[in-house]
XYZ file of C-alpha atoms in Angstrom:
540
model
C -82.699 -18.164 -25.237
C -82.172 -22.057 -25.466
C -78.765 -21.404 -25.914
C -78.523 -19.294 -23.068
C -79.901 -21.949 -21.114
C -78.023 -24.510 -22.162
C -74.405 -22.444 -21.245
C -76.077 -21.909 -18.117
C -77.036 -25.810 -17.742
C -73.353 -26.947 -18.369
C -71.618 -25.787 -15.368
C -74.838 -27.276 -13.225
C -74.096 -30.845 -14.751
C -69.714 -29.797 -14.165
C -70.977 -29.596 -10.332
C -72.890 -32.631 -10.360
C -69.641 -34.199 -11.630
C -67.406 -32.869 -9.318
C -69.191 -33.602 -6.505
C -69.565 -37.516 -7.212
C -66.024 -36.948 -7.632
C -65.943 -35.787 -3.899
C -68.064 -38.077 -2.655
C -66.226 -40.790 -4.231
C -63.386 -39.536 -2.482
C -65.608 -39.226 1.038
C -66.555 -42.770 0.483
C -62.884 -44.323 0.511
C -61.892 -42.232 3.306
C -62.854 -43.491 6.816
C -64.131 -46.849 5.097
C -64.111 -49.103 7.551
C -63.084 -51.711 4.911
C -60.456 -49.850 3.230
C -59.135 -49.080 6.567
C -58.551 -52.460 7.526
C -56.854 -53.170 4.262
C -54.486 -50.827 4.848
C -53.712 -51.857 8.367
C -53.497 -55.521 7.138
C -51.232 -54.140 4.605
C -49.103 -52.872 7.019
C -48.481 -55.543 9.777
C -48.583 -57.814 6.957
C -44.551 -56.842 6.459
C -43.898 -57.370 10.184
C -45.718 -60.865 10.248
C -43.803 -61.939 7.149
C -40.803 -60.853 8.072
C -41.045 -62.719 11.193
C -40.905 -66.194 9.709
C -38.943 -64.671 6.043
C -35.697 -64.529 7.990
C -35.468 -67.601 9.524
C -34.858 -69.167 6.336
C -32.596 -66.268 5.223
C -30.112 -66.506 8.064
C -27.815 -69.643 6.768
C -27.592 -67.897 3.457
C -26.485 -64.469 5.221
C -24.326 -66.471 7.319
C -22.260 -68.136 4.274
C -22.009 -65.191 2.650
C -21.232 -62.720 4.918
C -19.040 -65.146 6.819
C -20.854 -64.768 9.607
C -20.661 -66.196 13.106
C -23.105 -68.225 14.816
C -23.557 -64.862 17.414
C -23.687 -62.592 14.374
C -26.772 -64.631 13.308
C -28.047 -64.491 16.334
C -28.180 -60.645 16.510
C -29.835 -61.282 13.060
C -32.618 -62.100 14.814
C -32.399 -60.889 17.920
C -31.118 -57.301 17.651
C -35.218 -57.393 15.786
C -36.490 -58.763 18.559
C -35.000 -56.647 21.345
C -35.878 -53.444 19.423
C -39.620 -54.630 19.061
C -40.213 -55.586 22.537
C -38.595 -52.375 24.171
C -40.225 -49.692 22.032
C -43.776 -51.277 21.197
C -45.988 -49.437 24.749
C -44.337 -46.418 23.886
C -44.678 -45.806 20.231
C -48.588 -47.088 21.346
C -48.538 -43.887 23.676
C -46.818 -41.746 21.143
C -49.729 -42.765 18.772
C -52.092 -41.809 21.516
C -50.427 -38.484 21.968
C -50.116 -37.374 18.029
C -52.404 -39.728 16.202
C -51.964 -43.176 14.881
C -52.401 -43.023 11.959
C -49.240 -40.648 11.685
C -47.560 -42.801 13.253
C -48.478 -45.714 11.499
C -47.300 -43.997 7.912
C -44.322 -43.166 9.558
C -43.652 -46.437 10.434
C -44.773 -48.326 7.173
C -42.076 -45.817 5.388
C -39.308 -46.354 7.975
C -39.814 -50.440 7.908
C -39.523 -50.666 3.734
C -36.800 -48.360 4.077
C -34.631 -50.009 6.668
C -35.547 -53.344 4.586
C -34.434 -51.911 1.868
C -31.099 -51.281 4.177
C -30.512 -54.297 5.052
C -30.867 -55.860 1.853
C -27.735 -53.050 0.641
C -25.985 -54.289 3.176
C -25.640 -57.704 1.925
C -25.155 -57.221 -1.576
C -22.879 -53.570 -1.826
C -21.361 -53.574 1.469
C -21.087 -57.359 2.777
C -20.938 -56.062 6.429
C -23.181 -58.094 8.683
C -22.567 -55.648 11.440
C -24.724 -53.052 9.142
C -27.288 -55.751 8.565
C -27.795 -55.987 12.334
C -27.766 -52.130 12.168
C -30.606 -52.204 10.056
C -32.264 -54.930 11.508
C -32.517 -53.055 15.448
C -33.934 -50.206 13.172
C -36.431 -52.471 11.393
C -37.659 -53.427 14.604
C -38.270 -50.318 15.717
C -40.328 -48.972 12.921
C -42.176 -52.359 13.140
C -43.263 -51.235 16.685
C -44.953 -48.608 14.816
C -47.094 -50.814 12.940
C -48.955 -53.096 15.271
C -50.064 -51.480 18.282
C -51.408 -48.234 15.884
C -52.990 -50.925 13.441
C -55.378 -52.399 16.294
C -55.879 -48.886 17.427
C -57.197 -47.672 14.040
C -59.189 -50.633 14.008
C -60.428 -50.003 17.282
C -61.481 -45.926 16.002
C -62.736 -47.150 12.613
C -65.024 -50.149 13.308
C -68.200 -49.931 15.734
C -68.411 -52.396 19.114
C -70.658 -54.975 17.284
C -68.181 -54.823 13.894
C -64.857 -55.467 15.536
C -64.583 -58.650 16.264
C -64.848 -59.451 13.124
C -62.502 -56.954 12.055
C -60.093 -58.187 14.335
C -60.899 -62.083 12.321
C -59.975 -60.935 9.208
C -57.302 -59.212 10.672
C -55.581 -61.992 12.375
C -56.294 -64.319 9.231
C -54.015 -61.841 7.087
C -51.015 -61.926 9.490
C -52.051 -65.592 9.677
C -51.552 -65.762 5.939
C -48.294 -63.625 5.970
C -46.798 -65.713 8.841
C -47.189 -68.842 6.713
C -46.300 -67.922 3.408
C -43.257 -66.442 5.286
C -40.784 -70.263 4.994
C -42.406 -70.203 1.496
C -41.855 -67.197 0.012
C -38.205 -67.237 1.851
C -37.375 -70.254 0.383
C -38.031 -69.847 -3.069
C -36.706 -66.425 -3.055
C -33.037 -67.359 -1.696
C -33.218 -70.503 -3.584
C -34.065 -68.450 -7.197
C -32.911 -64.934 -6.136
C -30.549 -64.491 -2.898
C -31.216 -63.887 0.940
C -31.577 -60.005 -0.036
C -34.579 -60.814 -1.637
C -36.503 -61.706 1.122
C -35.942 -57.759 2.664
C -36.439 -56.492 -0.910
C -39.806 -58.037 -0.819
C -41.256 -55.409 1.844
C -40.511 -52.298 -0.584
C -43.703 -52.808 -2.910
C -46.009 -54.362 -0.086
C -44.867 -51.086 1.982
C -45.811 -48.488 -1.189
C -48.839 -50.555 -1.442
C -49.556 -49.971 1.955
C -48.585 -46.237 2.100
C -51.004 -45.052 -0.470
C -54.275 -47.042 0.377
C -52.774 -45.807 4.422
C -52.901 -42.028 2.433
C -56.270 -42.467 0.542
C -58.198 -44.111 3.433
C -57.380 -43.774 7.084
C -58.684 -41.047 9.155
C -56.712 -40.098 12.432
C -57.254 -40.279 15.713
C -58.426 -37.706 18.079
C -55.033 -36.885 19.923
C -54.885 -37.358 23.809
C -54.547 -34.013 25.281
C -51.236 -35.300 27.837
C -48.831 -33.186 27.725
C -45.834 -35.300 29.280
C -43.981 -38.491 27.503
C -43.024 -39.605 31.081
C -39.131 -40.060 30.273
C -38.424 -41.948 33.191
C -41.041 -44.392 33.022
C -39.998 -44.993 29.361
C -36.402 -45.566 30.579
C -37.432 -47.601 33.419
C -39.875 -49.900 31.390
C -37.167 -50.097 28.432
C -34.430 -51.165 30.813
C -36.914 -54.070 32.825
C -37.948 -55.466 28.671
C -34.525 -55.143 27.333
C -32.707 -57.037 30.804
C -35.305 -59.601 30.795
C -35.488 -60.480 26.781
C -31.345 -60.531 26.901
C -31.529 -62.101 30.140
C -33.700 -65.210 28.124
C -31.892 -64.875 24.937
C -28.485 -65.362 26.631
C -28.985 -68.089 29.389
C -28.141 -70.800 27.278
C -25.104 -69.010 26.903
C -24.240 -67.543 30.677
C -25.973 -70.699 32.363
C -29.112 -70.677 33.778
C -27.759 -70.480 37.271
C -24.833 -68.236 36.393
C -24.164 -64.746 38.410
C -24.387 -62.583 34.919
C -27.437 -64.394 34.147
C -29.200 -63.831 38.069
C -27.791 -60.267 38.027
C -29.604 -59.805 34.480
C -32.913 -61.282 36.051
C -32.183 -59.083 39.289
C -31.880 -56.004 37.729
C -35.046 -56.654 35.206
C -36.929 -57.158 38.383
C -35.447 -53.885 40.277
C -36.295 -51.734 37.088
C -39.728 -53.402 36.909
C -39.989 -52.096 40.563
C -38.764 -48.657 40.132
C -41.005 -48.547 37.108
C -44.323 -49.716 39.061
C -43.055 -47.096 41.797
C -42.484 -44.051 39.080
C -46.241 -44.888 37.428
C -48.112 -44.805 40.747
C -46.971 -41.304 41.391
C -46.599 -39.748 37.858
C -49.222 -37.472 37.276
C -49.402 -38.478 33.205
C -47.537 -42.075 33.417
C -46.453 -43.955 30.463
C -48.627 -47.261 31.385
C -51.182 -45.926 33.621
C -51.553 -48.131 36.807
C -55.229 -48.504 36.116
C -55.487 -50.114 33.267
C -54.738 -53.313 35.529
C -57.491 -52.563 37.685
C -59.795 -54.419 34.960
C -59.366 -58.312 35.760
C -60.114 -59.300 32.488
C -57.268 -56.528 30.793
C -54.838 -58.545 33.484
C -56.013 -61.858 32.057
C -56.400 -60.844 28.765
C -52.524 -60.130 28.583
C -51.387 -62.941 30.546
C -53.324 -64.889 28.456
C -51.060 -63.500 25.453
C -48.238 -64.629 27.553
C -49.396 -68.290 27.323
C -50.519 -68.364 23.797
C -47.362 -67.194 22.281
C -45.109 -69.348 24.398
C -47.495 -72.495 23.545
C -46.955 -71.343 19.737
C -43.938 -70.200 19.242
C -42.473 -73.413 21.228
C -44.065 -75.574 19.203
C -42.956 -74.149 15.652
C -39.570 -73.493 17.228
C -38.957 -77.292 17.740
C -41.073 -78.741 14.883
C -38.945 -76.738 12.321
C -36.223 -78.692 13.621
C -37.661 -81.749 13.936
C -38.761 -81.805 10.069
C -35.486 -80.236 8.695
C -32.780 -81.963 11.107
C -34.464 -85.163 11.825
C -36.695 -85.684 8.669
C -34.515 -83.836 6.437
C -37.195 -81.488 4.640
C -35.953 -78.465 3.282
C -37.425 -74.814 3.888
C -40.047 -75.054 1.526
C -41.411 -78.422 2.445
C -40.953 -77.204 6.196
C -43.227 -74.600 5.143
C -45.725 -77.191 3.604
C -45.857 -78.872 6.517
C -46.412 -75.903 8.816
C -49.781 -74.616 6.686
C -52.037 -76.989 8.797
C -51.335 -74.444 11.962
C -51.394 -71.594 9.770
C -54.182 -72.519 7.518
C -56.579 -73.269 10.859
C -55.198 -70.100 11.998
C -56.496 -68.380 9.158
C -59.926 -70.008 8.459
C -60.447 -70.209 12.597
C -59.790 -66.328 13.291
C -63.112 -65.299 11.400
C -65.085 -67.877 12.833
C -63.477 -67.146 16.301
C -64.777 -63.116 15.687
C -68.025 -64.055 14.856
C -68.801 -66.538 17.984
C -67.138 -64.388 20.682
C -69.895 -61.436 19.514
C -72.620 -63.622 19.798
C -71.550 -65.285 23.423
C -68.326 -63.220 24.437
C -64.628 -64.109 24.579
C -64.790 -66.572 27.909
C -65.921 -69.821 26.791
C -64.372 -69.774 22.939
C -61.123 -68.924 24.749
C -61.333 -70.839 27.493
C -62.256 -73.791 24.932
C -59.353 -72.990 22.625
C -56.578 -72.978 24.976
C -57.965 -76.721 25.991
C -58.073 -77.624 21.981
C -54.211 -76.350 22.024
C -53.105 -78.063 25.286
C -54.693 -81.223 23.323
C -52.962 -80.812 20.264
C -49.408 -79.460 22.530
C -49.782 -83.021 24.062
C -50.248 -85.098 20.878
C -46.982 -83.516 20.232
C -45.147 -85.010 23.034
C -46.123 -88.272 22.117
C -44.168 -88.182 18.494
C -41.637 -90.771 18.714
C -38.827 -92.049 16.458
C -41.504 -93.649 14.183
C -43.917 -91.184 13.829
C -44.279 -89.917 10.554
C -44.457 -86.318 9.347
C -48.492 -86.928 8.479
C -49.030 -87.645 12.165
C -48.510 -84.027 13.083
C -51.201 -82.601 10.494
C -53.782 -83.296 13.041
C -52.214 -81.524 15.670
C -51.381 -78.921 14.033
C -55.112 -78.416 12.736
C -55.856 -78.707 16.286
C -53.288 -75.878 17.480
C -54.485 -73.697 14.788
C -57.809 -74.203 15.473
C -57.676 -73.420 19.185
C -55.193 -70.414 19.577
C -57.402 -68.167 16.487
C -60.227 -67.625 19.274
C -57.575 -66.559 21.883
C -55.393 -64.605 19.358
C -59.067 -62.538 18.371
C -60.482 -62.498 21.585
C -57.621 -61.412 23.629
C -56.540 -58.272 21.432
C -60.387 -57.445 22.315
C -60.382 -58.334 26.395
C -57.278 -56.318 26.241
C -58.164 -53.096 24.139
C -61.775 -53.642 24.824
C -61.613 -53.167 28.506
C -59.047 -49.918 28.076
C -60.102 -46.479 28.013
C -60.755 -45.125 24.842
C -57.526 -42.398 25.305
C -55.265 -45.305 25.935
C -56.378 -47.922 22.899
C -52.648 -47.182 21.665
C -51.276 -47.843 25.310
C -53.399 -51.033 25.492
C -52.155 -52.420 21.775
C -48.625 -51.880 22.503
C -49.396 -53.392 25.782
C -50.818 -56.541 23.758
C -48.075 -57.013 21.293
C -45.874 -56.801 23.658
C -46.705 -59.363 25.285
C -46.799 -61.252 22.545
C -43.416 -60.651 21.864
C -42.026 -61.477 25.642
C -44.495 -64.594 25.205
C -42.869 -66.160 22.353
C -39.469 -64.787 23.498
C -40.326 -66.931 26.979
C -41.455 -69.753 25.407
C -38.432 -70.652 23.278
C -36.212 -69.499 26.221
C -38.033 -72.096 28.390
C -38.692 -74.934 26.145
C -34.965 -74.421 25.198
C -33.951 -74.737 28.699
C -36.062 -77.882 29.225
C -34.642 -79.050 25.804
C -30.755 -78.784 26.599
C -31.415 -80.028 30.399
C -33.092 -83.085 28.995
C -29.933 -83.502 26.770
C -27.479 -83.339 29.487
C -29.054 -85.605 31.275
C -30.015 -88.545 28.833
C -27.279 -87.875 25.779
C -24.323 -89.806 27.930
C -26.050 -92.452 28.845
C -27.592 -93.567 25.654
C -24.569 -92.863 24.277
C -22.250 -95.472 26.627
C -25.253 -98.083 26.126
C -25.218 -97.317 22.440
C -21.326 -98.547 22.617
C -20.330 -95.652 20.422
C -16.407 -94.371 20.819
C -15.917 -92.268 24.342
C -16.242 -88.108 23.611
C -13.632 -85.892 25.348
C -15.400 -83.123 27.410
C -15.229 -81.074 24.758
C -16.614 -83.038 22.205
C -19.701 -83.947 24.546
C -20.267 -79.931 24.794
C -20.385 -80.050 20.892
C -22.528 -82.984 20.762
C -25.011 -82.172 23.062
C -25.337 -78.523 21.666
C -25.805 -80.153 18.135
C -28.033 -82.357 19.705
C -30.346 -79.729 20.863
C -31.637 -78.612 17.675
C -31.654 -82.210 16.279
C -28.516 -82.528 14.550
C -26.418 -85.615 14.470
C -22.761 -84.593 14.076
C -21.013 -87.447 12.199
C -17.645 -86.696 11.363
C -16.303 -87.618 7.451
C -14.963 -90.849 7.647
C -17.032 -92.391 10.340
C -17.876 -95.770 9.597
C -21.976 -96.471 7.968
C -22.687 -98.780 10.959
C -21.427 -96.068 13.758
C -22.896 -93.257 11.704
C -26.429 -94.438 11.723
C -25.997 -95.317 15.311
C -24.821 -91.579 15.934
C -27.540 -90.430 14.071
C -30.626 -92.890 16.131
C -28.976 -92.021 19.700
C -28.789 -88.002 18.475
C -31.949 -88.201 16.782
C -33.938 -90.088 19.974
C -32.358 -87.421 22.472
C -33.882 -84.932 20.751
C -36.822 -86.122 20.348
C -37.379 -86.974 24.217
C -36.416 -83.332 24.705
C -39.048 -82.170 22.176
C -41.529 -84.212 24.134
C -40.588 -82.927 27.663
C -40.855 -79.575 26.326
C -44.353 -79.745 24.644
C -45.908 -81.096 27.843
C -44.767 -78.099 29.716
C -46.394 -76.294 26.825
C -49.286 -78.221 27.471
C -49.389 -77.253 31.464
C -49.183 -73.908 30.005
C -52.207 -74.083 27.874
C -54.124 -75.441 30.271
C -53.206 -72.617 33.057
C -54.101 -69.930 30.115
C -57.501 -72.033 29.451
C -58.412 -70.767 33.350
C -57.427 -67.537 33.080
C -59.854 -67.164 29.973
C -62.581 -67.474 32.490
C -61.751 -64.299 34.388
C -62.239 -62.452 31.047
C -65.278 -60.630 29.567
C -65.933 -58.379 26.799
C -64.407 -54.900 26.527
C -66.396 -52.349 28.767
C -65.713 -49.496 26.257
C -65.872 -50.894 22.931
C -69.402 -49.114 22.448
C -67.831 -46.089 24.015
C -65.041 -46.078 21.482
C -67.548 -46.206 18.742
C -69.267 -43.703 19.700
C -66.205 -41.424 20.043
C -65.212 -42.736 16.592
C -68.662 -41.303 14.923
C-alpha cells in the first residue's frame, strides 16, 4: 500500500514541477521589466547606428572610392527612409499589433546591416550600400514608434515615466558610445564592422522580444488610407530633400522654392484628405489636445537645439582642435552622460509635479548652455565646453522624457502607435531642420566675413573658384593649405579659416539658443497625458 501511494505521489510532485515551470514562464512574459529590456534592446541599434556611421563614412568613402554625394546618400538615403515611413509603420502597428511589428523590424534592421556590411567587403559597390542603407531605415521605423507603444501597453500611468527614464538613458548610452565604438572598430577592424555590430545586439533583442512581450490589442480599422500615406510621404520626403539639398540648389533657387512649394501643397492636400477620410492615417484630432500640439513642436526645438550643436562641435574638435573620432567621442560624453543620468531623474520629477515646469526649466538650462557655446572663441580650450555640455545634457533629458509622454499621453489609447511615430518623427524633421538651418546660417556667415578677413589678412588673391572651395572648406572648419605653401602663410590660412568658422559656429548657436527659449514657452501649454490611466487600464 505505501508503495502504491508513493507511484501515486510522484506524478503529484511531476505537476508541481511543471507548473513552476509555467509560471516561470508566465512571470517573464508581460514583465514590465523584461519588456522594456527588450524594447531598449531594440532602438538601441537605431540610436547607435545613428552616431556609428558618422565615423564610418571617410573609411567607406576611401575604399569604395566614393564621392562626396555618394556619402551623402550614406547618410541621407537613412534619413529620408526614416522620416517618410515612421507615422505609418506606427499605424500599421496599431492595426496588427506592435509587437509584430516590432520583431519584424528588429529582424529586417540586423539583416539589412548585415547587407550593407556585404556590400563593402564582397561587392565594393557603394550604390548597394545606399541600397541597404534606405532599407535600414525603413525597418528602423519599425522600431521606435512600436517600442514607446509597448511601453505605453506594458507599464501602468504612475510607472511610465520612469519607464520612459530608463528608456531614454539606454538610447542615451547607445548614442554616445556610438563615435566610440565606431572608432575603435574601423581603426582595429574596418568600416564593415560598425554594421556587423547590430547582428548579435539584434538576436539578443529578438529572443528576449520572443520570450517577453505581449501584443497589443489590434485597432479594429479596416482601411490603411493609401492616399493619405502618399500624400504625407510626398510633404516629409519634399521637405527633408528640400533641407538636405539647399546648400546645394541655393537657398533662394527655383528647384529649391518649387521643392518647398510642393512640400507645402502635399501638406495641404494631406490636411484636406484627413478631414474627410472616414479612417485617416493621422486623425485630425489628435491636434485638438494643445499640449499633443506642443508636445511635438516641442520635439521640433529640442532636436534642432541638439543635433546643431553636436553637428558643429564635432567639427570644431576634429577640424579645428584636431582630435580624432575617439577623443571626439570623449569629449561628447558630458552631453551624453547628463543625458543619461538626467532622463531618470527627469521621469521621476515630472510624476510627482507633471511635465510643465521640468520642461519648461530644461529648455532654459539648454538655451543657457546653447549660448555659452556662442561665446567659444579662438582661445577657448576644449575643457571650456564640458560645462556646457553638462548643461545641455542636463536640460534636454526632462524634455526628451516628458515630451514622448505629453505626446502619447494625451493620444487615444487606439492611436499610441500613431502618436509615437508622430513623435519620432518629429524628431527626425527636428534634427534634419536644425542642421539644415544652422548650416545655412553657417555658410551665410562665411560668405560674408571669409573675403574680408582674408584681404586684411594680406594672404595671395583666390580666383572665384578657389573662394567657392575655400569657403565650402571653411564651413566645416577646414583650412585648405595647399603642399608647398609657405609656414608663415599656412598658419595665417589656417587662423583666418579657423576664426571664420568659429564666428559662424557662434551665430549659429545663438539662433539655437532663440530656439530653446521659444520651446521653453511652449512647455507651458503642456500637461500630463489625459489617457495614460486609461491605457493602463486597457493594458490589465
Amino acid at each position: 500500500m505505501a508503495m502504491s501511494q508513493e507511484v501515486e505521489a510522484a506524478p503529484a510532485v511531476d505537476e508541481s514541477a511543471e507548473t513552476t515551470r509555467s509560471r516561470g514562464l508566465r512571470g517573464l512574459r508581460g514583465s514590465p521589466t523584461w519588456a522594456l529590456l527588450a524594447a531598449a534592446l531594440g532602438t538601441m541599434m537605431v540610436a547607435l547606428d545613428g552616431t556609428i556611421v558618422a565615423v564610418a563614412n571617410p573609411d567607406i568613402q576611401t575604399k569604395l572610392n566614393a564621392s562626396l554625394a555618394d556619402i551623402q546618400w550614406v547618410t541621407n538615403g537613412y534619413l529620408l527612409a526614416l522620416a517618410v515611413s515612421l507615422i505609418t509603420i506606427g499605424k500599421i502597428g496599431d492595426r496588427f499589433g506592435h509587437k509584430k511589428v516590432f520583431l519584424i523590424g528588429i529582424i529586417g534592421f540586423a539583416a539589412t546591416s548585415a547587407g550593407v556590411g556585404v556590400s563593402g567587403s564582397l561587392g565594393k559597390s557603394v550604390a548597394m550600400v545606399i541600397t541597404f542603407r534606405i532599407l535600414q531605415g525603413l525597418f528602423g521605423a519599425m522600431l521606435q514608434p512600436t517600442a514607446l507603444a509597448l511601453l505605453r501597453n506594458t507599464f501602468p500611468a504612475e510607472k511610465l515615466n520612469g519607464a520612459i527614464g530608463v528608456w531614454g538613458a539606454v538610447v542615451g548610452a547607445s548614442t554616445a558610445a556610438g563615435p566610440i565604438v565606431g572608432g575603435l572598430l574601423v581603426q582595429h577592424i574596418n568600416w564593415e564592422a560598425c554594421f556587423y555590430i547590430n547582428i548579435p545586439v539584434g538576436i539578443v533583442a529578438l529572443v528576449v522580444g520572443l520570450m517577453v512581450l505581449n501584443e497589443t490589442p489590434p485597432s479594429q480599422g479596416r482601411s490603411f488610407d493609401i492616399p493619405g500615406i502618399a500624400l504625407l510621404s510626398g510633404f516629409l520626403f519634399l521637405l527633408v530633400w528640400a533641407l538636405i539639398k539647399g546648400p546645394d540648389f541655393g537657398w533662394g533657387s527655383g528647384k529649391e522654392i518649387a521643392f518647398l512649394t510642393g512640400s507645402g501643397v502635399a501638406l495641404i492636400l494631406f490636411i484636406a484628405r484627413e478631414a474627410t477620410a472616414k479612417e485617416p492615417l493621422l486623425p485630425l484630432r489628435l491636434f485638438r489636445s494643445i499640449s499633443l500640439s506642443a508636445g511635438t513642436v516641442l520635439v521640433l526645438c529640442l532636436m534642432f537645439a541638439m543635433f546643431g550643436a553636436m553637428f558643429f562641435m564635432t567639427f570644431y574638435m576634429q577640424n579645428v582642435h584636431g582630435l580624432d573620432a575617439i577623443g571626439t567621442g570623449v569629449r561628447l560624453l558630458p552631453l551624453t552622460g547628463m543625458l543619461i543620468v538626467g532622463s531618470p531623474l527627469s521621469g521621476f520629477a515630472i510624476t510627482k509635479v507633471g511635465p510643465r515646469i521640468p520642461m519648461a526649466v530644461g529648455m532654459l538650462l539648454a538655451s543657457g548652455a546653447l549660448f555659452g557655446l556662442s561665446r567659444i572663441t579662438m582661445t577657448s580650450g576644449l575643457n571650456e565646453t564640458i560645462v556646457y555640455f553638462a548643461m545641455l545634457g542636463f536640460g534636454l533629458s526632462p524634455v526628451i522624457v516628458g515630451a514622448t509622454e505629453v505626446i502619447v499621453g494625451n493620444a487615444e489609447v487606439e492611436l499610441a502607435g500613431v502618436a509615437s511615430g508622430l513623435q519620432s518623427t518629429a524628431m527626425q524633421v527636428g534634427g534634419t531642420i536644425g542642421t539644415a538651418v544652422l548650416g545655412a546660417i553657417m555658410s551665410a556667415k562665411v560668405s560674408s566675413l571669409l573675403p574680408t578677413r582674408w584681404t586684411a589678412a594680406h594672404l595671395p588673391a583666390l580666383s572665384p573658384a578657389q573662394l567657392v572651395e575655400v569657403k565650402s572648406a571653411t564651413t566645416v572648419g577646414v583650412a585648405a593649405v595647399s603642399p608647398g605653401t609657405p609656414g608663415p602663410t599656412a598658419a595665417t590660412i589656417t587662423e583666418v579659416v579657423h576664426s571664420t568658422f568659429i564666428s559662424g559656429m557662434s551665430a549659429a548657436f545663438l539662433i539655437a539658443a532663440v530656439v530653446a527659449i521659444g520651446g521653453a514657452l511652449i512647455a507651458l501649454l503642456t500637461k500630463k497625458g489625459e489617457n495614460a490611466t486609461e491605457g493602463a487600464v486597457v493594458m490589465h
